[in-house]
Short mmCIF file of C-alpha atoms (C1' of nucleotides) in Angstrom, two decimals:
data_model
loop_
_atom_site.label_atom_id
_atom_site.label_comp_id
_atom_site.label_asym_id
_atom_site.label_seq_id
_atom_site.Cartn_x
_atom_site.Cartn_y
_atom_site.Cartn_z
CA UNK A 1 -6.30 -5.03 -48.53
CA UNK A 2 -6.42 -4.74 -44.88
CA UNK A 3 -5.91 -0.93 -43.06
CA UNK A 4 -2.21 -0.99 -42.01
CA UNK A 5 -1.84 -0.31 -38.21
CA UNK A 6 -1.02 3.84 -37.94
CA UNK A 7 2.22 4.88 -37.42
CA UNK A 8 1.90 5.60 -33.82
CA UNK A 9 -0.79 4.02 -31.84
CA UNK A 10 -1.68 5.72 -28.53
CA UNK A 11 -0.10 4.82 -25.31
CA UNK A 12 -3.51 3.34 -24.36
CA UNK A 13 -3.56 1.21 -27.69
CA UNK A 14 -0.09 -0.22 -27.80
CA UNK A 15 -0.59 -1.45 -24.06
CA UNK A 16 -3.81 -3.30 -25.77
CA UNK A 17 -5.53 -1.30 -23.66
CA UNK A 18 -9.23 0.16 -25.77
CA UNK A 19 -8.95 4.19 -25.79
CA UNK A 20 -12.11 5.36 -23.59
CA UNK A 21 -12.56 9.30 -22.34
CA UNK A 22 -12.21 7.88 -18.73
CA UNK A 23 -9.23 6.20 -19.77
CA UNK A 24 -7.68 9.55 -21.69
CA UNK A 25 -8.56 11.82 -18.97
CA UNK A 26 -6.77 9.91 -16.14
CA UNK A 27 -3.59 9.75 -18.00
CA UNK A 28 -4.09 13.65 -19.22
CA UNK A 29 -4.76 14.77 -15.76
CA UNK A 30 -1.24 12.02 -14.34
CA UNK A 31 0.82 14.04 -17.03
CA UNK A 32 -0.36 17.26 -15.43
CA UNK A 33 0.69 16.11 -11.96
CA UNK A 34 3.00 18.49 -9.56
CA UNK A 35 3.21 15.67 -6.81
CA UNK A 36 1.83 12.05 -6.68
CA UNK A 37 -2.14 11.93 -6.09
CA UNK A 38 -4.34 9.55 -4.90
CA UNK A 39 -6.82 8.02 -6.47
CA UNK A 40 -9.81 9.95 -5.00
CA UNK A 41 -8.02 13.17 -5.98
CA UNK A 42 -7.40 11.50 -9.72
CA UNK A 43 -11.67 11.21 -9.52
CA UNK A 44 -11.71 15.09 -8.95
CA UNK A 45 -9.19 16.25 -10.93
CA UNK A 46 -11.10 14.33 -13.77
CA UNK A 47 -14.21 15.71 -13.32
CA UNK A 48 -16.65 13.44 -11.01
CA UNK A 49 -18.90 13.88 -14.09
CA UNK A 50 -16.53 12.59 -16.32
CA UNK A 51 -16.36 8.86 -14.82
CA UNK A 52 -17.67 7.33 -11.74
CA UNK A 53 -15.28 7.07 -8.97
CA UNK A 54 -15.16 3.01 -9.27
CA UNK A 55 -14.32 3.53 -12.49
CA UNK A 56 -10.99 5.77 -12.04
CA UNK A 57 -10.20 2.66 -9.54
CA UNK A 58 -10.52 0.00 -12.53
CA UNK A 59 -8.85 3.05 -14.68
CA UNK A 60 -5.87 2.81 -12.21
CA UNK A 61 -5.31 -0.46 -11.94
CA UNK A 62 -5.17 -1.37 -16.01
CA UNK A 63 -2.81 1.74 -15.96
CA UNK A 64 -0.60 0.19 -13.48
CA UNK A 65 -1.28 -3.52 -15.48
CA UNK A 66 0.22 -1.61 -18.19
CA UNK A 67 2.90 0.10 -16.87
CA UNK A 68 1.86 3.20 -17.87
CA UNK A 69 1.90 4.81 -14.29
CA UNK A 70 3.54 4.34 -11.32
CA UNK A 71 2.12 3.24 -7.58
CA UNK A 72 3.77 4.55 -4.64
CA UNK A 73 3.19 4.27 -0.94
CA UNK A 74 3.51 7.41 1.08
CA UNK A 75 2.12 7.01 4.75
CA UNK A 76 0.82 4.05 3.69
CA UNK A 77 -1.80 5.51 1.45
CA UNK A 78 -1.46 4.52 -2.16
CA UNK A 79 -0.42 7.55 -4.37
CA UNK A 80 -0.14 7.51 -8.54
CA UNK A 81 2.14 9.74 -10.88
CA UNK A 82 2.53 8.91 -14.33
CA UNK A 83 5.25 6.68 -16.09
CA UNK A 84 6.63 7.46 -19.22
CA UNK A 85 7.64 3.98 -20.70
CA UNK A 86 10.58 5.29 -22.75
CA UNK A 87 12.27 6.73 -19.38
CA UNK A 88 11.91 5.14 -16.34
CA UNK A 89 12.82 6.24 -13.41
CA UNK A 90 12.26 7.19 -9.99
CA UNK A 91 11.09 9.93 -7.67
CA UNK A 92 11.58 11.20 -3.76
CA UNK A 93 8.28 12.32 -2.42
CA UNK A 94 8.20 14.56 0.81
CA UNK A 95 6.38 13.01 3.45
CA UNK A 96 5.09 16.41 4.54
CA UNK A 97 3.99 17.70 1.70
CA UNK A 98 3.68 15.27 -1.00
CA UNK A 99 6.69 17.78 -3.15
CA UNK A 100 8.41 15.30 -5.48
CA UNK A 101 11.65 15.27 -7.47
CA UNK A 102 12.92 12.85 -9.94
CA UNK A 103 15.92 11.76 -9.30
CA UNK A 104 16.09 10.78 -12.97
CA UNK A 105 17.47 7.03 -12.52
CA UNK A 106 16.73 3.50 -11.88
CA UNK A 107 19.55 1.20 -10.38
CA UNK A 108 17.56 -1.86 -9.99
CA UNK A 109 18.71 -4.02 -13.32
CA UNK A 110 21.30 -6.09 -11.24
CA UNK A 111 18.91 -7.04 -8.87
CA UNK A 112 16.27 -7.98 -11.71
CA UNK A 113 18.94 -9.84 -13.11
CA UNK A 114 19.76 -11.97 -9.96
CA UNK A 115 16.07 -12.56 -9.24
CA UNK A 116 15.87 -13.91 -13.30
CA UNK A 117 18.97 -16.22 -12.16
CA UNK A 118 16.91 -17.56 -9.17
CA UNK A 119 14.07 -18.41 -11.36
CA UNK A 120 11.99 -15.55 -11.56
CA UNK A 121 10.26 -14.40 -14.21
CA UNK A 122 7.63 -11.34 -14.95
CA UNK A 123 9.79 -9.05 -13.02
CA UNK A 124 8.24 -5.39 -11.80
CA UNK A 125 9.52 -3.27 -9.37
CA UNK A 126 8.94 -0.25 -6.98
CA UNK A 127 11.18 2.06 -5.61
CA UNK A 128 9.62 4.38 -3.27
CA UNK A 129 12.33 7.06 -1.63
CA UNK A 130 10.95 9.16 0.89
CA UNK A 131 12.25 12.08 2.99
CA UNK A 132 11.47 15.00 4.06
CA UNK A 133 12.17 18.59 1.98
CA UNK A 134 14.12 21.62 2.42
CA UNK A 135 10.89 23.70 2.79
CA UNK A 136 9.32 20.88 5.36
CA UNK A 137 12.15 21.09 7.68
CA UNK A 138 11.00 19.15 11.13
CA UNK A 139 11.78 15.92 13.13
CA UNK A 140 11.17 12.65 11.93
CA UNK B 1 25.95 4.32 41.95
CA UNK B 2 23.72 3.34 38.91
CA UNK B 3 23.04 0.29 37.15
CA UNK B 4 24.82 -0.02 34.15
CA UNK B 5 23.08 -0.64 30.63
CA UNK B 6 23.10 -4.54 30.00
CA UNK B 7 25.47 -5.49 27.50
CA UNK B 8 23.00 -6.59 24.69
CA UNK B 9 19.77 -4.85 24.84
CA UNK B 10 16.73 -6.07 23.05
CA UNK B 11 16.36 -4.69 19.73
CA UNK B 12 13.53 -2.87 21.04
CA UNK B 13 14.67 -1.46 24.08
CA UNK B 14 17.59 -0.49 21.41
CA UNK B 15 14.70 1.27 19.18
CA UNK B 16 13.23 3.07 22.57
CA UNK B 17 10.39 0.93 22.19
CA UNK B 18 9.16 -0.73 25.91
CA UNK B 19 9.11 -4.39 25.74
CA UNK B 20 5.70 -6.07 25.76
CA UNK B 21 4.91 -9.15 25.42
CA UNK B 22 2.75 -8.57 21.89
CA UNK B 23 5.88 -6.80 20.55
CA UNK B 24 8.11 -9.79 21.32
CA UNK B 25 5.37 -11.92 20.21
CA UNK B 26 4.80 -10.17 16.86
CA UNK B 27 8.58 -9.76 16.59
CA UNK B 28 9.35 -13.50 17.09
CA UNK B 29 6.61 -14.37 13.90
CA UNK B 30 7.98 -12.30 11.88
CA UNK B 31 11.39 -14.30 12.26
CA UNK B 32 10.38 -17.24 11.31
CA UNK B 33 7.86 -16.60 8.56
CA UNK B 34 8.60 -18.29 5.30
CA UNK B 35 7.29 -15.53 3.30
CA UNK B 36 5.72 -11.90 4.44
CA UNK B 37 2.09 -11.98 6.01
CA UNK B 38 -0.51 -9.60 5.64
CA UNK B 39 -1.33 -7.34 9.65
CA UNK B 40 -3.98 -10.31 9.70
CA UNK B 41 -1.81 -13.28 9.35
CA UNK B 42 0.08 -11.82 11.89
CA UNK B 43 -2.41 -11.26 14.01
CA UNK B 44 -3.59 -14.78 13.61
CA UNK B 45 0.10 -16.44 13.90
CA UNK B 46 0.37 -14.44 17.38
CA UNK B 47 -2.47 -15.90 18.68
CA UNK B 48 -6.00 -13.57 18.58
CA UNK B 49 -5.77 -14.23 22.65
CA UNK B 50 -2.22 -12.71 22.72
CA UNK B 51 -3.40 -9.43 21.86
CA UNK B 52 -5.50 -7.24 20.11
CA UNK B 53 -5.61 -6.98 16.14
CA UNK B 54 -6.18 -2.59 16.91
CA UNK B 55 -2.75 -3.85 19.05
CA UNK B 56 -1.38 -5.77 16.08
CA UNK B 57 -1.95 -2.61 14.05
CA UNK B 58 -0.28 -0.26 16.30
CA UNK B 59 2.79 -2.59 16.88
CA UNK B 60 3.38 -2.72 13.06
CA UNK B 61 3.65 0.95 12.57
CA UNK B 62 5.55 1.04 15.90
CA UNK B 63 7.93 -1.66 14.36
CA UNK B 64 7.98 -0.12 11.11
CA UNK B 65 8.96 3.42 12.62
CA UNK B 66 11.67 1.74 14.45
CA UNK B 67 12.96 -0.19 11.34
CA UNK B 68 12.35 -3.51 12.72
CA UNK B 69 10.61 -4.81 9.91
CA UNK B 70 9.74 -4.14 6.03
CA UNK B 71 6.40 -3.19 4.35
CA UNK B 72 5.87 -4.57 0.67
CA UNK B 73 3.20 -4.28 -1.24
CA UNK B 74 1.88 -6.76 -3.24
CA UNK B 75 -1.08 -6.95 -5.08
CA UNK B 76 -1.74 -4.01 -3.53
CA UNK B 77 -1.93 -5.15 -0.27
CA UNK B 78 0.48 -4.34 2.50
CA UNK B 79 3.00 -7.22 4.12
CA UNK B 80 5.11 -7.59 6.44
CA UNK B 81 8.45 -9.35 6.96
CA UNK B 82 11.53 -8.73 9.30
CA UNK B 83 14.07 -6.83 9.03
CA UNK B 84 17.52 -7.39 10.88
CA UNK B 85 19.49 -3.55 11.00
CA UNK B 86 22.93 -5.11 10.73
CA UNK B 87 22.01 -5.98 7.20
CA UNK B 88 19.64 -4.13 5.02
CA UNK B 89 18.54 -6.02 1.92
CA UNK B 90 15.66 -6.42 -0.41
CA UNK B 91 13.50 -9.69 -1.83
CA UNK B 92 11.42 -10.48 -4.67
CA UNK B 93 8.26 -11.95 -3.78
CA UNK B 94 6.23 -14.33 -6.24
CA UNK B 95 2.95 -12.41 -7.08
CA UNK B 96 1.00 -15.82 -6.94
CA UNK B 97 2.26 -17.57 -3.60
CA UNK B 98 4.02 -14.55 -2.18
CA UNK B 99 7.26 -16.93 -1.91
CA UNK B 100 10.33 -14.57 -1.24
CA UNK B 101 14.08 -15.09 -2.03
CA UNK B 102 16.71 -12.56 -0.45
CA UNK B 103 18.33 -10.49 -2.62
CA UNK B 104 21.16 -9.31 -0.59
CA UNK B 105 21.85 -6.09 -1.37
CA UNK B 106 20.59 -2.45 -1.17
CA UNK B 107 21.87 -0.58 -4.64
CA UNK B 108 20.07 2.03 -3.52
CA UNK B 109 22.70 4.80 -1.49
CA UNK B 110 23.61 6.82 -4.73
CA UNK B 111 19.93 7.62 -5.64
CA UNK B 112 19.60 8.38 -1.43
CA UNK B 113 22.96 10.35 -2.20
CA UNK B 114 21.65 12.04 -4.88
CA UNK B 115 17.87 12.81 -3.08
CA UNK B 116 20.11 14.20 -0.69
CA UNK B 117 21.87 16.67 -2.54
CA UNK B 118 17.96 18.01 -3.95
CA UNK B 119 17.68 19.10 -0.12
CA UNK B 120 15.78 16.19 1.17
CA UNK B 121 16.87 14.56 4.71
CA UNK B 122 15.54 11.60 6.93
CA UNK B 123 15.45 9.71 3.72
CA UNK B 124 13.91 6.17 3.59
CA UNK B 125 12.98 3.62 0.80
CA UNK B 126 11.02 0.99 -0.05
CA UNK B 127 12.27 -1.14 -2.57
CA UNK B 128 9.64 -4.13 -3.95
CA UNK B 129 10.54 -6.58 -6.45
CA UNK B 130 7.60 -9.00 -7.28
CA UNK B 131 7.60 -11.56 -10.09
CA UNK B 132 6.72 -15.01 -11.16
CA UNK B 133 8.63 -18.00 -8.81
CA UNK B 134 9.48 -21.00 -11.20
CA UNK B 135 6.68 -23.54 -9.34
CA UNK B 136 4.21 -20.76 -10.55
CA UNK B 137 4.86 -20.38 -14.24
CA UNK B 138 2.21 -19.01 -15.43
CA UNK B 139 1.48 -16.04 -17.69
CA UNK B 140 0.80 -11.99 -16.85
"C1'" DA C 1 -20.79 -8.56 -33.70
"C1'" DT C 2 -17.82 -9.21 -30.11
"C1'" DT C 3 -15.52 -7.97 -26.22
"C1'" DA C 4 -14.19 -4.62 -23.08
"C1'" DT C 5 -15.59 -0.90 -20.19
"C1'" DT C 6 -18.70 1.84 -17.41
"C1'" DG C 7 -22.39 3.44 -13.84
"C1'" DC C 8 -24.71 2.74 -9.89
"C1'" DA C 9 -25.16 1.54 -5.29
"C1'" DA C 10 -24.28 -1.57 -1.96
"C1'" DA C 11 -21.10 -4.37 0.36
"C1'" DC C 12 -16.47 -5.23 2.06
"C1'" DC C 13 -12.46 -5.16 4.26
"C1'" DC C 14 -8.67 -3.17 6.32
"C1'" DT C 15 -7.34 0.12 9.47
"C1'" DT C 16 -7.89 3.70 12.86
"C1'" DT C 17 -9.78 6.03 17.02
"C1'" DG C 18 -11.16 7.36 21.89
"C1'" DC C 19 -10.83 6.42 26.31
"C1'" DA C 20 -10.12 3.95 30.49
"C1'" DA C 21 -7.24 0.42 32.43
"C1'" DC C 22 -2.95 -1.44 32.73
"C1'" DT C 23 2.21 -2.18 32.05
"C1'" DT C 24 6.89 -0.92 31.62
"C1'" DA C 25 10.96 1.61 32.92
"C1'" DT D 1 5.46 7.76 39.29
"C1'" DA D 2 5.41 9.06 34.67
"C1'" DA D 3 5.03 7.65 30.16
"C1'" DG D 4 3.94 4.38 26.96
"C1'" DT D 5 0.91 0.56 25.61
"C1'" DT D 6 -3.25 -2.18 25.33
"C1'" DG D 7 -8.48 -3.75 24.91
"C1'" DC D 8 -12.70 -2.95 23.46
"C1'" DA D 9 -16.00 -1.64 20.35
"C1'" DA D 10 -17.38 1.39 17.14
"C1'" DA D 11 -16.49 4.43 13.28
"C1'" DG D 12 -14.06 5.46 9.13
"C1'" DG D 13 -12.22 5.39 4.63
"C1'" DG D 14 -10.64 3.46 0.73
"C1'" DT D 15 -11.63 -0.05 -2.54
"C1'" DT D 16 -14.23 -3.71 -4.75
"C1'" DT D 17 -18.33 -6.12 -6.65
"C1'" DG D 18 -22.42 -7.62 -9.61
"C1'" DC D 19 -25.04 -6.76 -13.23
"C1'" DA D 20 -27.22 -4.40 -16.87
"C1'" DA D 21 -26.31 -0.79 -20.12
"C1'" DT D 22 -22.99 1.25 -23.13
"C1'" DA D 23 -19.07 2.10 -26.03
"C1'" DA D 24 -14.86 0.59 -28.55
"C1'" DT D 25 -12.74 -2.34 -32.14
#
DNA sequence: ATTATTGCAAACCCTTTGCAACTTA
DNA sequence: TAAGTTGCAAAGGGTTTGCAATAAT
């Protein structure tokens, strides 16, 4: 008799994804996140000692492969914050100071649906809102 | 007496922008591409004599700040495609030949509503659908 | 045992910058 | 004339790559 699968794989293993300490740190140290990082600060955060910096790059982008974090673009630079598959939804960011707030919904289905109709299939999306906070109060 | 405003001004004049020759020139590829082009492509379609790529650079952010075009990622790389103010809309572009279909609508005032509300101001968004055109059915 | 993942270090590419010259309004 | 814009060329930063070694299933 074969081992039956356990009753709940990791995050990591249900996206068929293997379950490495690089791996486990990134998304430990997205979870933790106050505002949307970039990747360099991800390397940091995790330790530089924990993984090479390439490697938090590869880390990222099977993440993203796997939906299990989300890619924004604030001033152009690339910035992560985790996803949690069972709630998505999206965020403003500040573009002063990085301060982000969920705004706890996701309004894109009829749009997914009308790109299905025109023939599309594999559909992602990102939804970047940006603005500037009460506490970063200035001009543009 | 002073000379009064023309009746139509150029949508950059309209943005405060000066008129120059690589912004018209830039401006006018962007209309007709078939799908959005990478600050390179761009720079190519405008003609590497016609100006400077630094120039290409620094007329896409000026564009961009101005609202006279859209930035989409894709693959993680930035493109570019126009944008006409009188109607705001969204695409999905194929994430193997970057083909794009319009949309047609922006869903996205009650989540700007409701960023808002949270104290945010000068809100703007990004919104990128990508996904799999029906000549490139393929898998992933 | 097989396949995926990582480290290292170099290469790459995209993008930005400073400054003087030149346009645009 | 004043302010904004451009060219040039060089620097900068973020990101990717190849390959051998290593770890996960």
């Amino acid at each position: 008799m074969r081992h039956s699968a356990p009753l709940s794989l990791s995050p990591l293993r249900k996206a068929g994804l293997k379950s490495t300490p690089g791996r486990r740190a990134v998304l430990s140290v997205l979870a933790k996140l106050a505002s949307p990082a970039s990747a360099d600060q991800i390397y940091t955060k995790v330790g530089t000692q924990t993984c090479d910096r390439a490697t938090v790059y590869r880390i990222l982008d099977s993440l993203d492969e796997a939906g299990l974090l989300q890619r924004v673009i604030v001033r152009g630079k690339k910035l992560y914050l985790p996803e949690e598959p069972s709630h998505h939804h999206h965020h403003v960011v500040c573009r002063k100071c990085n301060s982000t707030v969920c705004l706890d919904q996701c309004l894109i289905s009829p749009l997914e649906k009308k790109a299905r109709q025109l023939g599309f299939h594999s559909i992602r999306h990102t939804l970047q809102l940006t603005g500037l906070c009460s506490k970063c109060t200035t001009s543009t």
